[in-house]
Each structure stands twice: as structure tokens, then as C-alpha cells.
Short mmCIF file of C-alpha atoms in Angstrom, two decimals:
data_model
loop_
_atom_site.label_atom_id
_atom_site.label_comp_id
_atom_site.label_asym_id
_atom_site.label_seq_id
_atom_site.Cartn_x
_atom_site.Cartn_y
_atom_site.Cartn_z
CA MET C 27 -21.09 -19.08 5.68
CA PRO C 28 -17.48 -19.95 4.76
CA PHE C 29 -15.25 -17.26 3.30
CA PHE C 30 -12.29 -17.41 0.96
CA ILE C 31 -9.48 -14.85 0.65
CA PRO C 32 -7.24 -15.19 -2.43
CA LEU C 33 -3.71 -16.03 -1.26
CA GLY C 34 -4.92 -15.71 2.34
CA ILE C 35 -4.22 -11.97 2.43
CA PRO C 36 -4.91 -10.70 5.98
CA ASP C 37 -7.37 -7.94 6.79
CA PHE C 38 -6.37 -4.45 7.94
CA ASN C 39 -5.73 -5.66 11.48
CA GLY C 40 -3.62 -8.60 10.34
CA LYS C 41 -6.24 -11.30 10.84
CA LYS C 42 -5.98 -14.10 8.29
CA GLU C 43 -8.95 -16.07 7.00
CA ARG C 44 -8.77 -19.26 5.04
CA ASP C 45 -7.23 -19.32 1.60
CA PHE C 46 -8.95 -22.49 0.46
CA PHE C 47 -12.34 -23.86 -0.50
CA GLN C 48 -13.32 -26.92 1.52
CA PHE C 49 -15.54 -29.76 0.37
CA THR C 50 -16.65 -32.99 1.98
CA TYR C 51 -16.95 -36.28 0.14
CA HIS C 52 -18.18 -39.70 1.30
CA ILE C 53 -16.87 -43.11 0.31
CA GLU C 54 -19.49 -45.81 0.83
CA ASP C 55 -19.40 -49.61 0.74
CA ASN C 56 -15.82 -50.43 -0.34
CA ASP C 57 -12.60 -48.50 -0.03
CA ALA C 58 -11.67 -46.72 -3.25
CA CYS C 59 -8.45 -47.25 -5.11
CA GLU C 60 -8.68 -43.93 -6.91
CA LEU C 61 -10.72 -40.78 -6.66
CA ILE C 62 -10.89 -37.98 -9.24
CA VAL C 63 -12.18 -34.64 -7.95
CA GLN C 64 -13.09 -31.75 -10.19
CA ILE C 65 -14.21 -28.15 -9.90
CA ARG C 66 -16.49 -27.43 -12.82
CA ASN C 67 -18.65 -24.69 -14.24
CA GLY C 68 -21.42 -26.74 -15.74
CA ASN C 69 -19.54 -29.35 -17.77
CA ILE C 70 -16.39 -27.24 -18.14
CA VAL C 71 -13.61 -28.51 -15.91
CA TRP C 72 -11.59 -25.77 -14.19
CA TYR C 73 -9.51 -27.98 -11.94
CA GLU C 74 -8.92 -31.72 -11.68
CA GLU C 75 -6.96 -33.73 -9.17
CA THR C 76 -6.48 -37.48 -8.79
CA ILE C 77 -6.31 -38.70 -5.20
CA THR C 78 -4.34 -41.92 -4.68
CA ASP C 79 -3.37 -41.48 -1.02
CA ALA C 80 -4.86 -44.56 0.67
CA SER C 81 -5.75 -42.63 3.81
CA LYS C 82 -8.04 -40.41 1.72
CA LEU C 83 -9.77 -43.38 0.03
CA THR C 84 -11.13 -45.35 2.96
CA GLN C 85 -14.82 -45.75 3.73
CA GLY C 86 -16.31 -42.75 5.48
CA GLU C 87 -16.24 -38.96 5.32
CA HIS C 88 -13.23 -37.05 4.05
CA ILE C 89 -12.35 -33.37 3.58
CA TRP C 90 -10.75 -31.98 0.42
CA GLN C 91 -9.32 -28.49 0.17
CA TRP C 92 -8.66 -26.43 -2.95
CA ASN C 93 -6.69 -23.16 -3.19
CA GLY C 94 -8.82 -21.70 -6.00
CA PHE C 95 -6.26 -22.01 -8.81
CA ASP C 96 -7.21 -23.85 -11.98
CA ASN C 97 -5.02 -26.40 -13.73
CA ASP C 98 -3.15 -23.60 -15.50
CA GLY C 99 -2.21 -21.93 -12.21
CA ILE C 100 -4.74 -19.08 -12.57
CA LEU C 101 -7.15 -17.78 -9.94
CA ASP C 102 -9.72 -15.40 -11.43
CA THR C 103 -12.32 -13.98 -9.04
CA ALA C 104 -14.49 -12.69 -11.90
CA LYS C 105 -14.87 -16.25 -13.22
CA PHE C 106 -16.16 -17.34 -9.83
CA THR C 107 -18.72 -14.57 -9.43
CA GLN C 108 -19.94 -14.79 -13.04
CA ALA C 109 -20.14 -18.58 -13.22
CA LYS C 110 -23.56 -20.04 -13.99
CA ARG C 111 -23.25 -23.42 -12.31
CA LEU C 112 -20.27 -24.23 -10.13
CA ASN C 113 -19.99 -27.74 -8.80
CA PHE C 114 -17.66 -30.05 -6.94
CA TYR C 115 -17.66 -33.34 -8.85
CA ALA C 116 -16.12 -36.57 -7.56
CA THR C 117 -15.66 -39.90 -9.36
CA GLY C 118 -14.46 -42.89 -7.34
CA LYS C 119 -13.40 -46.39 -8.36
CA ASP C 120 -12.78 -49.46 -6.20
CA ASN C 121 -10.60 -52.51 -6.86
CA ASP C 122 -13.52 -54.42 -8.35
CA GLY C 123 -14.00 -51.77 -11.02
CA ASN C 124 -17.15 -50.32 -9.47
CA ILE C 125 -17.54 -46.59 -10.15
CA GLY C 126 -19.45 -44.07 -8.04
CA ARG C 127 -20.12 -40.41 -8.76
CA SER C 128 -21.38 -37.45 -6.75
CA SER C 129 -21.82 -33.75 -7.41
CA THR C 130 -22.36 -30.76 -5.14
CA ASP C 131 -23.42 -27.40 -6.59
CA PHE C 132 -22.17 -24.23 -4.95
CA GLU C 133 -22.24 -20.47 -5.51
CA VAL C 134 -19.57 -17.84 -4.97
CA ASN C 135 -20.18 -14.11 -4.46
CA TYR C 136 -18.16 -11.10 -3.38
CA ASP C 137 -18.51 -10.36 0.31
CA LYS C 138 -17.09 -6.83 0.60
CA VAL C 139 -17.38 -4.93 -2.69
CA ASN C 140 -18.19 -5.78 -6.29
CA TRP C 141 -16.10 -3.13 -8.07
CA VAL C 142 -12.80 -4.98 -8.18
CA ASP C 143 -11.74 -8.28 -9.76
CA ILE C 144 -8.32 -9.91 -9.60
CA LYS C 145 -6.59 -12.49 -11.77
CA ILE C 146 -3.63 -14.18 -10.12
CA ASP C 147 -1.02 -16.07 -12.13
CA LYS C 148 1.11 -18.09 -9.74
CA ASN C 149 3.44 -19.12 -12.58
CA THR C 150 4.56 -15.55 -13.36
CA LYS C 151 3.84 -14.14 -9.86
CA ARG C 152 1.65 -11.46 -11.41
CA ILE C 153 -1.69 -10.15 -10.18
CA ASP C 154 -3.90 -8.25 -12.60
CA VAL C 155 -6.51 -6.02 -10.97
CA THR C 156 -9.58 -4.63 -12.72
CA LEU C 157 -10.97 -1.59 -10.88
CA ARG C 158 -14.32 -0.20 -11.98
CA VAL C 159 -14.84 3.54 -11.48
CA ASN C 160 -17.82 5.74 -12.29
CA LEU C 161 -16.64 9.04 -13.77
CA THR C 162 -19.26 11.60 -14.72
CA ASP C 163 -19.09 14.91 -16.58
CA GLY C 164 -19.14 17.72 -14.02
CA GLY C 165 -19.07 20.40 -16.68
CA GLU C 166 -16.83 23.41 -17.16
CA ILE C 167 -16.23 26.61 -15.22
CA GLY C 168 -14.74 29.86 -16.48
CA THR C 169 -15.15 29.43 -20.23
CA GLU C 170 -17.29 31.42 -22.65
CA LYS C 171 -20.28 29.42 -21.48
CA ASP C 172 -20.12 31.47 -18.28
CA CYS C 173 -20.23 34.80 -20.09
CA LYS C 174 -23.29 36.77 -18.98
CA GLU C 175 -25.12 39.66 -20.51
CA GLU C 176 -24.85 42.74 -18.35
CA VAL C 177 -27.55 45.33 -19.00
CA LYS C 178 -26.86 49.03 -18.38
CA ILE C 179 -29.57 51.67 -18.14
CA ASP C 180 -28.96 55.28 -19.06
CA TYR C 181 -30.76 56.96 -16.20
CA LEU C 182 -30.69 60.31 -18.01
CA ASN C 183 -32.49 58.59 -20.87
CA PRO C 184 -34.48 55.78 -19.24
CA GLY C 185 -35.56 54.42 -22.57
CA LEU C 186 -31.99 53.72 -23.61
CA LYS C 187 -30.41 50.47 -22.56
CA SER C 188 -27.18 48.80 -23.56
CA SER C 189 -25.88 45.31 -22.97
CA LYS C 190 -22.43 43.81 -22.85
CA ALA C 191 -21.16 40.29 -22.45
CA VAL C 192 -19.11 39.98 -19.27
CA CYS C 193 -16.80 36.96 -19.28
CA PRO C 194 -14.88 35.23 -16.46
CA TRP C 195 -11.42 36.16 -17.76
CA GLU C 196 -12.20 39.86 -17.48
CA LYS C 197 -11.70 39.68 -13.71
CA ILE C 198 -8.03 38.73 -14.17
CA PRO C 199 -5.92 41.81 -13.34
CA GLU C 200 -4.07 43.31 -16.31
CA LYS C 201 -0.79 43.11 -14.41
CA ASP C 202 -1.13 39.33 -14.10
CA LEU C 203 -1.94 38.96 -17.77
CA LYS C 204 1.20 40.90 -18.61
CA LYS C 205 3.27 39.02 -16.04
CA HIS C 206 2.46 35.57 -17.41
CA GLY C 207 2.16 36.64 -21.04
CA GLN C 208 -0.56 34.15 -21.91
CA ASN C 209 -4.01 34.68 -23.34
CA PRO C 210 -6.84 33.40 -21.16
CA ILE C 211 -8.55 30.18 -22.17
CA THR C 212 -11.98 30.99 -23.54
CA THR C 213 -13.15 27.59 -24.76
CA ARG C 214 -12.63 24.19 -23.18
CA THR C 215 -9.30 22.61 -24.16
CA LYS C 216 -9.94 19.15 -22.66
CA SER C 217 -13.13 17.23 -23.28
CA PHE C 218 -14.72 15.02 -20.66
CA GLU C 219 -13.50 11.98 -22.60
CA GLU C 220 -9.94 13.29 -22.45
CA LEU C 221 -10.19 14.01 -18.72
CA LYS C 222 -11.61 10.52 -18.20
CA GLU C 223 -8.62 8.96 -19.95
CA LEU C 224 -6.23 10.97 -17.76
CA VAL C 225 -7.99 9.69 -14.64
CA LEU C 226 -7.79 6.07 -15.76
CA GLU C 227 -4.12 6.49 -16.67
CA GLY C 228 -3.37 8.03 -13.30
CA ILE C 229 -4.99 5.15 -11.42
CA ASN C 230 -3.10 2.62 -13.54
CA ILE C 231 0.22 4.36 -12.91
CA TYR C 232 0.01 5.01 -9.19
CA TRP C 233 -1.96 1.98 -7.98
CA SER C 234 0.15 -0.55 -9.90
CA ARG C 235 3.11 -1.93 -8.01
CA ARG C 236 5.27 -2.92 -10.95
CA TYR C 237 8.81 -4.18 -10.70
CA THR C 238 9.80 -1.02 -12.59
CA ASN C 239 8.53 1.39 -9.94
CA THR C 240 8.77 -0.74 -6.78
CA GLN C 241 10.65 -3.74 -5.50
CA GLY C 242 7.44 -5.70 -5.80
CA THR C 243 4.92 -6.82 -3.18
CA ILE C 244 5.58 -9.62 -0.71
CA ILE C 245 2.74 -12.10 -0.22
CA ASN C 246 3.40 -15.35 1.65
CA ASP C 247 7.16 -14.80 1.37
CA GLU C 248 6.95 -14.51 -2.42
CA ASN C 249 7.42 -11.39 -4.52
CA TRP C 250 4.50 -10.42 -6.75
CA GLU C 251 3.89 -7.75 -9.37
CA ILE C 252 0.51 -5.99 -9.19
CA ILE C 253 -0.89 -4.40 -12.35
CA VAL C 254 -4.04 -2.28 -11.99
CA THR C 255 -6.30 -1.49 -14.94
CA ALA C 256 -9.08 1.00 -14.25
CA VAL C 257 -12.19 0.92 -16.43
CA ASN C 258 -15.07 3.36 -16.45
CA THR C 259 -18.68 2.31 -16.17
CA ASN C 260 -21.85 4.19 -15.32
CA ASP C 261 -23.40 1.06 -13.86
CA SER C 262 -23.43 2.06 -10.18
CA SER C 263 -24.18 -1.51 -9.10
CA ILE C 264 -20.67 -2.67 -10.04
CA SER C 265 -18.59 0.49 -9.66
CA LEU C 266 -17.12 2.82 -7.08
CA ASP C 267 -19.26 5.77 -6.08
CA ASP C 268 -19.73 8.15 -8.99
CA ILE C 269 -17.52 11.24 -9.04
CA PRO C 270 -17.69 14.24 -11.40
CA LEU C 271 -14.74 15.62 -13.34
CA ILE C 272 -14.65 19.43 -13.40
CA TYR C 273 -12.87 21.56 -16.02
CA ASN C 274 -11.88 24.82 -14.29
CA THR C 275 -10.22 27.94 -15.71
CA ASN C 276 -10.27 31.73 -15.17
CA ASN C 277 -11.44 31.00 -11.67
CA THR C 278 -10.38 30.30 -8.10
CA TRP C 279 -8.49 27.03 -7.73
CA SER C 280 -10.96 24.16 -7.38
CA ARG C 281 -10.00 21.65 -4.72
CA SER C 282 -10.52 17.96 -5.46
CA GLY C 283 -11.96 15.64 -2.84
CA ASN C 284 -13.67 12.31 -2.39
CA PRO C 285 -15.52 11.32 0.80
CA GLY C 286 -16.39 8.10 -1.02
CA SER C 287 -19.63 6.28 -0.37
CA SER C 288 -20.17 8.20 2.88
CA LYS C 289 -22.37 10.54 0.80
CA PHE C 290 -21.07 13.62 2.63
CA GLY C 291 -20.62 15.48 -0.64
CA ASP C 292 -22.70 15.41 -3.81
CA GLY C 293 -20.37 16.83 -6.42
CA ASN C 294 -20.83 20.46 -7.24
CA VAL C 295 -23.09 21.44 -4.35
CA MET C 296 -22.04 21.24 -0.70
CA ASP C 297 -24.42 19.59 1.72
CA GLU C 298 -25.24 20.83 5.21
CA LEU C 299 -22.15 19.28 6.76
CA ALA C 300 -19.92 20.89 4.16
CA LYS C 301 -21.30 24.33 5.01
CA ILE C 302 -19.93 24.23 8.55
CA LEU C 303 -16.44 23.01 7.63
CA PRO C 304 -13.64 25.48 6.85
CA ASP C 305 -12.76 23.87 3.54
CA GLY C 306 -15.99 22.11 2.81
CA VAL C 307 -16.52 18.51 1.80
CA VAL C 308 -16.40 18.02 -1.93
CA GLN C 309 -16.74 15.01 -4.16
CA ARG C 310 -15.09 15.91 -7.42
CA ILE C 311 -11.82 15.82 -9.30
CA SER C 312 -10.91 19.22 -10.72
CA TYR C 313 -8.75 19.99 -13.73
CA ASN C 314 -7.35 23.48 -13.09
CA VAL C 315 -5.80 25.02 -16.19
CA GLY C 316 -4.98 28.44 -17.61
CA TYR C 317 -5.36 31.40 -15.27
CA ILE C 318 -6.15 30.15 -11.77
CA LYS C 319 -6.46 32.29 -8.65
CA TYR C 320 -4.66 31.09 -5.51
CA SER C 321 -4.44 32.74 -2.10
CA ASN C 322 -1.35 34.67 -3.24
CA GLY C 323 -2.65 35.82 -6.61
CA TRP C 324 -3.30 34.70 -10.18
CA PHE C 325 -1.04 32.19 -11.87
CA TYR C 326 -1.03 30.46 -15.24
CA GLN C 327 -1.22 26.68 -15.19
CA TYR C 328 0.00 25.02 -18.39
CA SER C 329 -1.93 21.97 -19.58
CA SER C 330 1.20 19.81 -19.72
CA ASP C 331 1.82 20.46 -16.02
CA GLU C 332 -1.83 20.05 -15.09
CA ASP C 333 -2.09 16.75 -16.96
CA SER C 334 0.58 15.32 -14.68
CA GLU C 335 -0.97 16.84 -11.55
CA PHE C 336 -4.45 15.68 -12.55
CA LYS C 337 -3.34 12.06 -13.01
CA PHE C 338 -1.73 12.02 -9.56
CA THR C 339 -4.70 13.77 -7.93
CA SER C 340 -7.14 11.35 -9.55
CA ALA C 341 -5.27 8.31 -8.25
CA HIS C 342 -5.20 9.84 -4.76
CA GLU C 343 -8.89 10.80 -4.69
CA ILE C 344 -10.11 7.49 -6.09
CA GLY C 345 -7.85 5.84 -3.52
CA HIS C 346 -9.89 7.35 -0.69
CA GLU C 347 -12.81 5.06 -1.41
CA ILE C 348 -10.50 2.05 -1.59
CA LEU C 349 -9.05 2.90 1.82
CA GLN C 350 -12.51 3.60 3.20
CA ALA C 351 -13.77 0.16 2.13
CA TYR C 352 -10.62 -1.52 3.43
CA ALA C 353 -10.14 0.19 6.78
CA GLY C 354 -12.85 2.78 7.39
CA ASN C 355 -13.33 6.54 7.28
CA VAL C 356 -10.65 7.50 9.80
CA TYR C 357 -7.85 5.68 7.97
CA SER C 358 -8.96 7.28 4.72
CA TRP C 359 -9.87 10.79 5.81
CA GLN C 360 -6.84 11.18 8.08
CA HIS C 361 -4.60 10.20 5.18
CA LYS C 362 -3.26 7.30 7.23
CA GLY C 363 -2.39 9.53 10.18
CA SER C 364 -0.67 12.27 8.18
CA SER C 365 -3.55 14.77 8.58
CA TYR C 366 -6.18 15.62 11.12
CA TYR C 367 -9.67 14.20 10.73
CA LEU C 368 -11.31 17.54 9.96
CA PRO C 369 -10.17 19.68 8.27
CA GLN C 370 -7.76 17.55 6.31
CA ASP C 371 -5.45 20.32 5.19
CA LYS C 372 -3.80 20.55 8.64
CA LYS C 373 -0.96 18.19 9.38
CA PRO C 374 0.25 16.68 12.64
CA ILE C 375 3.73 17.28 13.97
CA GLY C 376 6.13 15.13 11.97
CA LYS C 377 8.29 12.60 13.79
CA GLU C 378 10.65 11.95 10.90
CA SER C 379 13.65 14.12 10.17
CA PHE C 380 15.06 15.08 6.82
CA LYS C 381 18.02 13.18 5.48
CA GLU C 382 21.25 14.83 4.47
CA GLU C 383 20.24 15.19 0.83
CA TYR C 384 17.45 17.60 1.80
CA ILE C 385 19.38 20.06 3.95
CA ASN C 386 19.72 23.71 2.92
CA ARG C 387 16.37 23.58 1.13
CA ASP C 388 14.10 26.58 1.71
CA PHE C 389 11.30 24.42 3.07
CA MET C 390 13.47 23.28 5.98
CA GLU C 391 12.02 26.20 7.90
CA GLU C 392 8.69 24.38 8.17
CA THR C 393 8.24 22.09 11.16
CA LYS C 394 4.78 20.54 10.85
CA GLY C 395 3.63 17.53 8.89
CA GLU C 396 5.17 14.26 7.81
CA ASN C 397 8.33 14.60 5.79
CA TYR C 398 9.03 12.81 2.54
CA PRO C 399 10.98 9.56 2.76
CA PRO C 400 14.65 9.82 1.75
CA LEU C 401 15.67 9.60 -1.87
CA GLY C 402 15.31 6.12 -3.33
CA LYS C 403 12.36 5.22 -1.08
CA GLU C 404 8.71 4.94 -2.08
CA VAL C 405 6.45 7.94 -1.46
CA ASP C 406 2.99 6.91 -0.22
CA LEU C 407 0.26 7.97 -2.66
CA MET C 408 -2.32 8.36 0.12
CA LYS C 409 -0.34 10.38 2.67
CA TYR C 410 -0.09 14.13 3.13
CA TYR C 411 3.41 15.59 3.18
CA HIS C 412 4.12 19.17 4.15
CA ASN C 413 6.90 19.88 1.67
CA ASP C 414 6.63 20.33 -2.05
CA LEU C 415 9.16 18.22 -3.92
CA ASP C 416 9.18 16.88 -7.45
CA ILE C 417 8.76 13.27 -6.36
CA LYS C 418 6.04 11.95 -8.67
CA ASN C 419 8.37 9.29 -10.03
CA ARG C 420 8.52 7.81 -6.51
CA ILE C 421 4.80 8.00 -5.66
CA VAL C 422 2.95 4.69 -5.52
CA ALA C 423 0.19 3.00 -3.54
CA ALA C 424 1.76 1.57 -0.40
CA GLU C 425 2.13 -2.19 -0.17
CA LYS C 426 -0.46 -2.43 2.62
CA ASP C 427 -3.02 -0.45 0.62
CA ALA C 428 -2.43 -2.50 -2.53
CA LEU C 429 -2.92 -5.66 -0.47
CA GLY C 430 -6.09 -4.08 0.91
CA LEU C 431 -7.39 -3.71 -2.63
CA LEU C 432 -6.77 -7.42 -3.18
CA TRP C 433 -8.37 -8.30 0.16
CA LEU C 434 -11.57 -6.55 -0.92
CA THR C 435 -12.16 -9.46 -3.34
CA LYS C 436 -13.07 -11.63 -0.35
CA LEU C 437 -15.51 -14.33 -1.49
CA ASN C 438 -18.26 -16.19 0.31
CA LEU C 439 -19.28 -19.70 -0.58
CA LYS C 440 -22.77 -21.09 -0.31
#
């Protein structure tokens, strides 16, 4: 079965497959003086070309190739996969005025995944990507919904009982409340719909390779702009694996994770594999706000700061399934070589050294992990770095990973 890769983008290992559709036509009896070939969806013409080259009009079998772009210079993979009746239509005419016609129906489907569509405009050198995610409501932790009635029995008077509501924020030490000077959050401050919009915005920001945040993306020696638009759908047949969004407050920090379609995690409950791993395997994106307990104590996380962190985290976690589909579990779970396979929170010894602008920073004492690229360079969204810098304005999906997302729209023709 022949395959088609838009723009001939190579696979992860650099292997290129064909970037054209190929059709065969036959000229019988007399040579033709003109041949009009069309790609149509039913009676709607997408592309038309007039062949006048004499060598292509002689009696016999000929091959015609098409790069997938319509007459307006647009290649839209969604149009191919949603078309009702695609056909290659040829009309030939000889010098005596005789006209012959032939039509060949064909079908185009996605070969790798069906949760991404791309629309390529070769006139503006812009690629619009539609990425379908499946975000679900994972509920809330640490709010008044988790308050529990605690019953006390007066053992001197067994018939007397008293009850009191015990709420999550009561476990926060008084000294930490005074230190941060903020009242605990008792009711949810971000709805699921609001969290969902933050996730979509994060994906759009960090997976788009705009001219404003990168120097573009080179494909076939031409510079392209890639614009990603994430949309949410609960139709699992056309979306990434579903992932819950958790609202977490007055509680231990909730780590986000996404093993993707490997099914090693099921959201809120760890599976058997997760139980034997130091940090567990989780499939969730957590919004940590208000009083959150870390290994070194309780801290207060403001919503404005967490909004920014949540958008970045969402783009990273959703990215794991993209990398998994493109290059496999190891590439994804090892964060492209910047972490060990299991557990992921350990980092290999870094080979890069800090540039002059980073010297005298406190974190220079650390020696493990990959260091951030120098100022002015892109920071890879999907890598682990061992230092904590305010570099979100430089974070973006790497060119190779963005190309991998495009490559996943590989089509088969039958």
C-alpha cells in the first residue's frame, strides 16, 4: 500500500518516504494532443493540470505524480481523510478532436494516528496544526468537599457523643499560616472548564513554532511557521489518550505525569507497576494552588504563578504522547536522554557547561543533569534540566519534535 508524507518529512531515524501521490493513465489508439488531469472529491475539483508535453501524450502507459496541494496551494490532510469520493479523473483529446475519459476512485486514511490534522499553505509558508486532546475532570482535593465528620465519645459518659468537621487546611501548621499570611483556600477557585482552557492555551503556546518565538522551522530548505491549535473532545476514537485534570490545594504537591497510551497509569489510582516505582506512574495534570506541602515544608502558591506553571506543565505532559507516537517510549520517558528511564526525576551527568552569563549563580554548585542552553537559544519543552531559571519565554517544542507531529499525519492510499 503506497504511503504519502506531506512535504516528505522524514521519520525519526531520518528515512524519507514519498511526498507525492502517483497515478497511472493509459493513452489508447492515437497519441493525444492534450490531457487534462484532475483530483476530485465527487464532482468538486481540487486540483487540475493540463499536460501538453508530447512525451507524456504518446500511446501507452504513463505515470503522473501529484504533491497533494490543490490549485490554491493548500494541502489539508483533514479534507483527504473526510472526503466521500476521491477520484483521479483524466480527459484526453487527439488531433482529430476525439475525446476519451477515465476515472479511478481512491481512498486516503491516516496511517499512524488520527488525532492530528495539518493544513499547509505553501504561499505563506505556514502550517496550521489541529491537535485533538481528551481532557477529563479529575475532581478536586483539599477543599471543603474533603471535610469529614469526626465523632468523639465521652468515655466517662458513654451515651454522650460529639462531632466536629475536620477539614484539610487544619493540618497546615500555624507557623506556616502566619509566615505566608494567606487564608487557606476552602472552595475551588478554578473550574474544570477554566483548567481545560489553560491546558489548551499552554499547548498552543509551547507547541507552536511561530516566527515570534523561534527562527522558524526548516523543511526542504524553506522556512515555515507552525501554528498549533489544540481542541478538546471526549471522542476517544479521534483524540489522544484521555487525561484527568486535578485541582489540588491544602495538600501534598501533586506531581503531573503522562505515560500516554501505554496504559501504565489510570489517572487517580496507581496500577501494580506504579506501586513498585519510587515516584509512581501517574496519568494526570495537577493544578497545585494555595497551601501546598513540599519536602521542605508548606508554601503558598498564588494562582497567577500556578496558571503559568500549569500551562507549561500541560504542554510538556501532552507532549509525552506525541513523542511516544513519533519515536517510542524510551525517547519520551527518558525526556530525550535528559533523564533516566525509571525513575524519571534523576538526571544523567550533563556534558554541557554553563556560559559566562550564568556564572556566580547559586545553582552552579550542582553538577548533574543537562544545563540550560545559553541566553538567546531555544529551551526544549520536552527535556529535563537540573537548574531552575525563569526561562519560560524561551521554552518551545524542538524543531525535530514539531516535525514529528507533522510526520504523524502520514497517509496511506488505496
